[in-house]
Structures are given as C-alpha cells and as structure tokens.
Tab-separated table of N, CA, C and O in Angstrom:
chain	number	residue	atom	x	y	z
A	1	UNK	N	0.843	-1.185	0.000
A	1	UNK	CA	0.000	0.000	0.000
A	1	UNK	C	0.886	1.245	0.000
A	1	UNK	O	2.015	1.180	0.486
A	2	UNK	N	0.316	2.605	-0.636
A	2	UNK	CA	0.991	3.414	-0.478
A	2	UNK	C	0.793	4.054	0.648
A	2	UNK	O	-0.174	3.604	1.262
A	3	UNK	N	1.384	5.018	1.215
A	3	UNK	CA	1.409	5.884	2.226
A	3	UNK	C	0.800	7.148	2.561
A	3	UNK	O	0.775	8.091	1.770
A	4	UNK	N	0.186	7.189	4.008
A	4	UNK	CA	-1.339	8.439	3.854
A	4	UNK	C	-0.777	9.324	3.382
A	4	UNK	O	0.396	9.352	3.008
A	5	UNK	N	-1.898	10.499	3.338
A	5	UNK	CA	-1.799	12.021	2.891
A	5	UNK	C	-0.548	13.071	3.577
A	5	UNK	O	-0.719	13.810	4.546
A	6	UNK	N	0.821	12.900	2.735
A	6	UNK	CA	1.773	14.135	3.149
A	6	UNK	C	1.084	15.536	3.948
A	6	UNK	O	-0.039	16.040	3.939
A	7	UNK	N	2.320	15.853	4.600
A	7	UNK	CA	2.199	17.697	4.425
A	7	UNK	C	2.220	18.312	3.092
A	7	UNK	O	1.607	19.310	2.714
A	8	UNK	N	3.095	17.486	2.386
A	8	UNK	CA	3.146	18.211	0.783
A	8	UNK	C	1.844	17.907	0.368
A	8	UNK	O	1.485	18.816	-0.380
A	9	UNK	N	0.963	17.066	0.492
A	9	UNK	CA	0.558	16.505	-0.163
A	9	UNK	C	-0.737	18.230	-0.135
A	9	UNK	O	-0.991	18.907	-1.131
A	10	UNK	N	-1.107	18.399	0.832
A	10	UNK	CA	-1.688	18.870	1.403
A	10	UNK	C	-1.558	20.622	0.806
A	10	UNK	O	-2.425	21.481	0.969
A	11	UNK	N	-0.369	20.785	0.175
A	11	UNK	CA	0.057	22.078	0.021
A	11	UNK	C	0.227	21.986	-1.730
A	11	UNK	O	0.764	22.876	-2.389
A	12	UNK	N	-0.449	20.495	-2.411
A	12	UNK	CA	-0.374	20.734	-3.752
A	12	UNK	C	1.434	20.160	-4.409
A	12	UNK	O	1.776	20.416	-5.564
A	13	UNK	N	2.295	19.452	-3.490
A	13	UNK	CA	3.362	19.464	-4.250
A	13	UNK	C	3.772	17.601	-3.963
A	13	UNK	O	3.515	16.660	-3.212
A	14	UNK	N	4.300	17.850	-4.762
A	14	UNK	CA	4.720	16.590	-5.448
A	14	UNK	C	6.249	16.018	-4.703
A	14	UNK	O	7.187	16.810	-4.802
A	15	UNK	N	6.439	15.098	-4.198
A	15	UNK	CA	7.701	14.743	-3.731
A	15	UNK	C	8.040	14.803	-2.571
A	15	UNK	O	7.306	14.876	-1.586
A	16	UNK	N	9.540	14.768	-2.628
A	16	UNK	CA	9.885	15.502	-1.411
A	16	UNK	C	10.021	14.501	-0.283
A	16	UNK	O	9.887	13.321	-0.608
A	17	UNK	N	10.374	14.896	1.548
A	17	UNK	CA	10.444	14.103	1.967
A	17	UNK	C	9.574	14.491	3.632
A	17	UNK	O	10.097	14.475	4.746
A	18	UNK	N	7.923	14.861	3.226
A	18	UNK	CA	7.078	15.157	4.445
A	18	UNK	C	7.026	14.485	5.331
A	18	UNK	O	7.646	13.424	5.250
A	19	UNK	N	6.217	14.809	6.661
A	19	UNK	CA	6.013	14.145	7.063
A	19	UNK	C	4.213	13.422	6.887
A	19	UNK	O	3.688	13.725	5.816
A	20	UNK	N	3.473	12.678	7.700
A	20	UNK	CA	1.984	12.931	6.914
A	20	UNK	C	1.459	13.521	8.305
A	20	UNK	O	1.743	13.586	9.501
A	21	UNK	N	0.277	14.001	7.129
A	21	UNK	CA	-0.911	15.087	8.165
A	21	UNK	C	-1.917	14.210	8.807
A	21	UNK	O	-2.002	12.985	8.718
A	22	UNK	N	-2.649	15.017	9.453
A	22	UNK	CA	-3.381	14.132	10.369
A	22	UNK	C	-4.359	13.223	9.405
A	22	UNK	O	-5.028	12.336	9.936
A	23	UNK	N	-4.439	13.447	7.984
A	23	UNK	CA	-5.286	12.523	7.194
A	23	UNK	C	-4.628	11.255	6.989
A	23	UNK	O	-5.143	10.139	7.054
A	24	UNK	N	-3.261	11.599	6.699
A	24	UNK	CA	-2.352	10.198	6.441
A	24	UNK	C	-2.687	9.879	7.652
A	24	UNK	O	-3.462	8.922	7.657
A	25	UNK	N	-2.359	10.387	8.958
A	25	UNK	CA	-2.104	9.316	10.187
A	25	UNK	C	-3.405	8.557	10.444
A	25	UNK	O	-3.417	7.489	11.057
A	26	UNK	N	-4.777	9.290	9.830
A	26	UNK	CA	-6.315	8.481	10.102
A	26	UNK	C	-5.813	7.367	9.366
A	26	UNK	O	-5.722	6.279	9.935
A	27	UNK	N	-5.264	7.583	7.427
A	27	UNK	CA	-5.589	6.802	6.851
A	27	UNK	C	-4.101	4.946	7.477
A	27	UNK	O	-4.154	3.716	7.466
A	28	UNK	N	-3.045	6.100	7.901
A	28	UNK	CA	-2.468	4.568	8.528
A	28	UNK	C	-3.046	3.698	9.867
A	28	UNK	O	-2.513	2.726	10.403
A	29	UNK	N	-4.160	4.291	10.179
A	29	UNK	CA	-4.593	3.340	11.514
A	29	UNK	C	-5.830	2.333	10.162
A	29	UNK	O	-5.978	1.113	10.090
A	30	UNK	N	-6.262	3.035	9.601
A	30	UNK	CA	-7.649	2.151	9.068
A	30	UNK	C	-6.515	1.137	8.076
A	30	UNK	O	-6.576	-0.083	8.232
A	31	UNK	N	-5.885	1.505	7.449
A	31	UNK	CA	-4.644	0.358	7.015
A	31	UNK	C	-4.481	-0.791	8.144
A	31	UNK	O	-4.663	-1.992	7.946
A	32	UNK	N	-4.089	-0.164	9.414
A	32	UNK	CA	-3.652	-1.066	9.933
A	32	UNK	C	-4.846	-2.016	10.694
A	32	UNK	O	-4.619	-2.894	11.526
A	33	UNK	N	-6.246	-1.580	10.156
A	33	UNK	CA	-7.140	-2.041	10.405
A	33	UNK	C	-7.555	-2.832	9.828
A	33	UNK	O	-8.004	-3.873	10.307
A	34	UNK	N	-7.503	-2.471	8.344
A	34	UNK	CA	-7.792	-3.480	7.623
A	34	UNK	C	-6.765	-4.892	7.550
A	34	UNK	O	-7.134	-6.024	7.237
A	35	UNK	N	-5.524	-4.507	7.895
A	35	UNK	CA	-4.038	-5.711	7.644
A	35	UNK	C	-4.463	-6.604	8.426
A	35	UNK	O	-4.399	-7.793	8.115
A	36	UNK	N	-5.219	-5.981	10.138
A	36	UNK	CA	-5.516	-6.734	10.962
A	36	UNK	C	-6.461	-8.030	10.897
A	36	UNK	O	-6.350	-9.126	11.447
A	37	UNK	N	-7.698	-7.365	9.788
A	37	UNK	CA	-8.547	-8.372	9.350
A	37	UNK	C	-8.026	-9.179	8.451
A	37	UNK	O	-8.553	-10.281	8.601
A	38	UNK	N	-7.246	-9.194	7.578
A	38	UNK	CA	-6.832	-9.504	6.365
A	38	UNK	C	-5.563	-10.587	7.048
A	38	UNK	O	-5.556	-11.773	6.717
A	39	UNK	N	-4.880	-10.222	7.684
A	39	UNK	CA	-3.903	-11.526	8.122
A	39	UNK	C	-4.272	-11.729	9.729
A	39	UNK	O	-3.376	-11.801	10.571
A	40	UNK	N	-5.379	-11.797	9.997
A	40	UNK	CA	-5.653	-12.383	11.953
A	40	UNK	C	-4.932	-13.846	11.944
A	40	UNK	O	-5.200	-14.864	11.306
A	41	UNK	N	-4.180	-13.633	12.647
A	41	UNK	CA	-3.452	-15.008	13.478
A	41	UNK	C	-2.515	-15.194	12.477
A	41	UNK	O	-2.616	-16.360	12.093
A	42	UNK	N	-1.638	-14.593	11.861
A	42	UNK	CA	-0.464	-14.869	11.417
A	42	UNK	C	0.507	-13.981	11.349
A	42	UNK	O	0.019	-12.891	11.647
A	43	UNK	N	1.778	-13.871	11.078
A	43	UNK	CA	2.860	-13.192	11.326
A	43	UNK	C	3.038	-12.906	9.772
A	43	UNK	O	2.491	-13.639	8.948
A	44	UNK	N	4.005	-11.559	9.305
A	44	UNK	CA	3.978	-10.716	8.491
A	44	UNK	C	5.269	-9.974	8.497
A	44	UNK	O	5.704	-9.729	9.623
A	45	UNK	N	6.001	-9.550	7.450
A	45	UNK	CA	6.716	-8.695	7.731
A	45	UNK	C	6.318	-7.555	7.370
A	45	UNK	O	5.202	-7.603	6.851
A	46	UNK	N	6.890	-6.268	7.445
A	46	UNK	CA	6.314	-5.235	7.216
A	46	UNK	C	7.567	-4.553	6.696
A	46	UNK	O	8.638	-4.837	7.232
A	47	UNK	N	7.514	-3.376	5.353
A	47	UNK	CA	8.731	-3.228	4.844
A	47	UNK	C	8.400	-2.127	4.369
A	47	UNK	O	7.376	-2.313	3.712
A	48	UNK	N	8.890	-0.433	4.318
A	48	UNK	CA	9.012	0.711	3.632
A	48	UNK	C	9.889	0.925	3.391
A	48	UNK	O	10.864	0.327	3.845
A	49	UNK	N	9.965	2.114	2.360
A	49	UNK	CA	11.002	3.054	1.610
A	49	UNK	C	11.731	3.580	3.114
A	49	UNK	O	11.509	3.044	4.200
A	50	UNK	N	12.326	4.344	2.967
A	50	UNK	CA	13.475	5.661	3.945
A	50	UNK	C	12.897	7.131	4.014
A	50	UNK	O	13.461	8.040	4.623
A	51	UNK	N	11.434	7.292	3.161
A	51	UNK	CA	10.957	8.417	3.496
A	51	UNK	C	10.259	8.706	4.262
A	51	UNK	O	9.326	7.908	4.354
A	52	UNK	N	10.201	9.962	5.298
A	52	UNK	CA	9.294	9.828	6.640
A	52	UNK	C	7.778	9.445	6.318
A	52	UNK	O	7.152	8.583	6.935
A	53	UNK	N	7.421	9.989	5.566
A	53	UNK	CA	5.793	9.551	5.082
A	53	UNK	C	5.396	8.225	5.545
A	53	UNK	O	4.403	7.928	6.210
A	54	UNK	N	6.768	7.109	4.875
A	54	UNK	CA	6.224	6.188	4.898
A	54	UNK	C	7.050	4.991	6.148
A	54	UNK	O	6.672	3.834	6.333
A	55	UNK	N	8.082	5.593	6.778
A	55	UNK	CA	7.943	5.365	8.372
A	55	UNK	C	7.492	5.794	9.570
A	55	UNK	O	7.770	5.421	10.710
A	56	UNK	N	6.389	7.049	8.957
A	56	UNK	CA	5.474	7.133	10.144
A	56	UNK	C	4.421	6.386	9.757
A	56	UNK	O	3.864	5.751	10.653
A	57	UNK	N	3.811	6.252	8.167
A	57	UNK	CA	2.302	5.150	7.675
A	57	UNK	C	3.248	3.732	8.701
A	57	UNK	O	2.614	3.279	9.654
A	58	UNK	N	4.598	3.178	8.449
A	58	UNK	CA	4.669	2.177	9.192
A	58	UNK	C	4.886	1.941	10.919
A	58	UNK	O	4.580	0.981	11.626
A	59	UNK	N	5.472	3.102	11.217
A	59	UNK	CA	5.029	3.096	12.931
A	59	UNK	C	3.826	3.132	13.590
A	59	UNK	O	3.778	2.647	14.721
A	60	UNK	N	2.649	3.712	12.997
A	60	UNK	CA	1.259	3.303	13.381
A	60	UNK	C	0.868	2.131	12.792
A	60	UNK	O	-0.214	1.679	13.168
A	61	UNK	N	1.536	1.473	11.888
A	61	UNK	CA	0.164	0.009	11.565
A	61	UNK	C	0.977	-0.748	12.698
A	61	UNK	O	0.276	-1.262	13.569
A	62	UNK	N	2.405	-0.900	12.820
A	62	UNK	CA	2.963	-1.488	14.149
A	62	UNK	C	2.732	-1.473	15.326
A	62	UNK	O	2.877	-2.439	16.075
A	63	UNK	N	2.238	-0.079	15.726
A	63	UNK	CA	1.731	0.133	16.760
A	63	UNK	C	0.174	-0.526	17.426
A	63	UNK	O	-0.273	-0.780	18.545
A	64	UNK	N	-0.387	-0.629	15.727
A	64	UNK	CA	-1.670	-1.159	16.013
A	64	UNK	C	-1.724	-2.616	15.887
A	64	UNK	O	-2.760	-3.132	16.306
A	65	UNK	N	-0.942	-3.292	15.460
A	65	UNK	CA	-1.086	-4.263	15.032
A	65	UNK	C	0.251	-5.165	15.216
A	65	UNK	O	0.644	-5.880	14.294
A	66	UNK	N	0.975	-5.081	16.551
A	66	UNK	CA	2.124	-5.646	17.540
A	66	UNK	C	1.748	-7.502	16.587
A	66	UNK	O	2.599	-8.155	15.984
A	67	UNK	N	0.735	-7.764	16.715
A	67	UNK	CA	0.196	-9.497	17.009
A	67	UNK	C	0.992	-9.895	15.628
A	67	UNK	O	1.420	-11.029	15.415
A	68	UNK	N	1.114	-8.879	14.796
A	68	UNK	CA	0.855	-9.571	13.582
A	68	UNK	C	2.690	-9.147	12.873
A	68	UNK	O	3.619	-9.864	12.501
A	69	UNK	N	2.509	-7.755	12.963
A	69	UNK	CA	4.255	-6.857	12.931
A	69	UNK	C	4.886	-7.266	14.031
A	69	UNK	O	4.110	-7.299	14.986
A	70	UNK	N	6.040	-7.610	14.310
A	70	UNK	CA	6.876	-7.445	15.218
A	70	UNK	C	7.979	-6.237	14.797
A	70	UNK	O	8.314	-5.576	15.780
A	71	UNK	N	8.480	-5.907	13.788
A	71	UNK	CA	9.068	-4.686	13.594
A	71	UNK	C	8.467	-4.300	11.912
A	71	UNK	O	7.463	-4.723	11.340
A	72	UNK	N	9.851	-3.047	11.295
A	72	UNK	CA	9.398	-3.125	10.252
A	72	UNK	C	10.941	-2.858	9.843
A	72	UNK	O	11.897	-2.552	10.556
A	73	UNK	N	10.859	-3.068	8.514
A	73	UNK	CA	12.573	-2.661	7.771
A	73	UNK	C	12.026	-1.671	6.889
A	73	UNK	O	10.872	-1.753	6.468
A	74	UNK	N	12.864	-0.674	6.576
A	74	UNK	CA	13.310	0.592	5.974
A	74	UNK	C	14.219	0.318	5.160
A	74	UNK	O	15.316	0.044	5.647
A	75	UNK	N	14.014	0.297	3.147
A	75	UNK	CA	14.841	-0.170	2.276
A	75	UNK	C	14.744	1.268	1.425
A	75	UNK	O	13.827	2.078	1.557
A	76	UNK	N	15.759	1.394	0.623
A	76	UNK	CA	15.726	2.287	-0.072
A	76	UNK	C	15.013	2.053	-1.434
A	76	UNK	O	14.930	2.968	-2.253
C-alpha cells in the first residue's frame, strides 16, 4: 500500500520528503485495520522506503497491530 496524505501533499506538491498530516495518520490506523482483518493469526513482515511519510504510515500500523508486525525494515 501506499502511504497516507503528506504535508506536501496537502500544500499541492509533489515529492519531497514530508512528514503525513493528520489525514495520512487516520488513513495509517484504518490500514492497519484493515491488515488486521486480512492476516488475523499470522505473522507478516512489514517493509518501507526511507521516506518519513512512509515510516510514520509504518510506525502506526505497528503500533496497532504488535500481534501480527513485530518490527518493520526501511529499504531504499
């Protein structure tokens, strides 16, 4: 999946390395809501890019969803 709604995103620009706004952070809990239904009772790895966007979308589905993430890796 891609990663919620930037600050850029928010200001019309393209790129870059935001962090996300409070829409991304809604949209990474309902992600991690849905992952929850979608793999219950099994283990998963979890894997993003190096841009904050998308290690804060992955510190909240972790946060929500410990049972299933035990960490996440950051690849370029």
């Amino acid at each position: 999946s891609r990663h919620g709604e930037s600050e850029f995103n928010t200001k019309h620009l393209i790129g870059g390395d935001s962090c996300l706004s409070e829409n991304g952070v809604k949209y990474a809990k309902l992600l991690a809501n849905y992952l929850q239904g979608e793999l219950k009772n099994k283990k998963a790895n979890l894997y993003c890019s190096t841009l904050k966007r998308t290690i804060q979308t992955s510190q909240v589905i972790l946060s929500e969803t410990s049972d299933i993430f035990t960490n996440y890796v950051s690849l370029k």
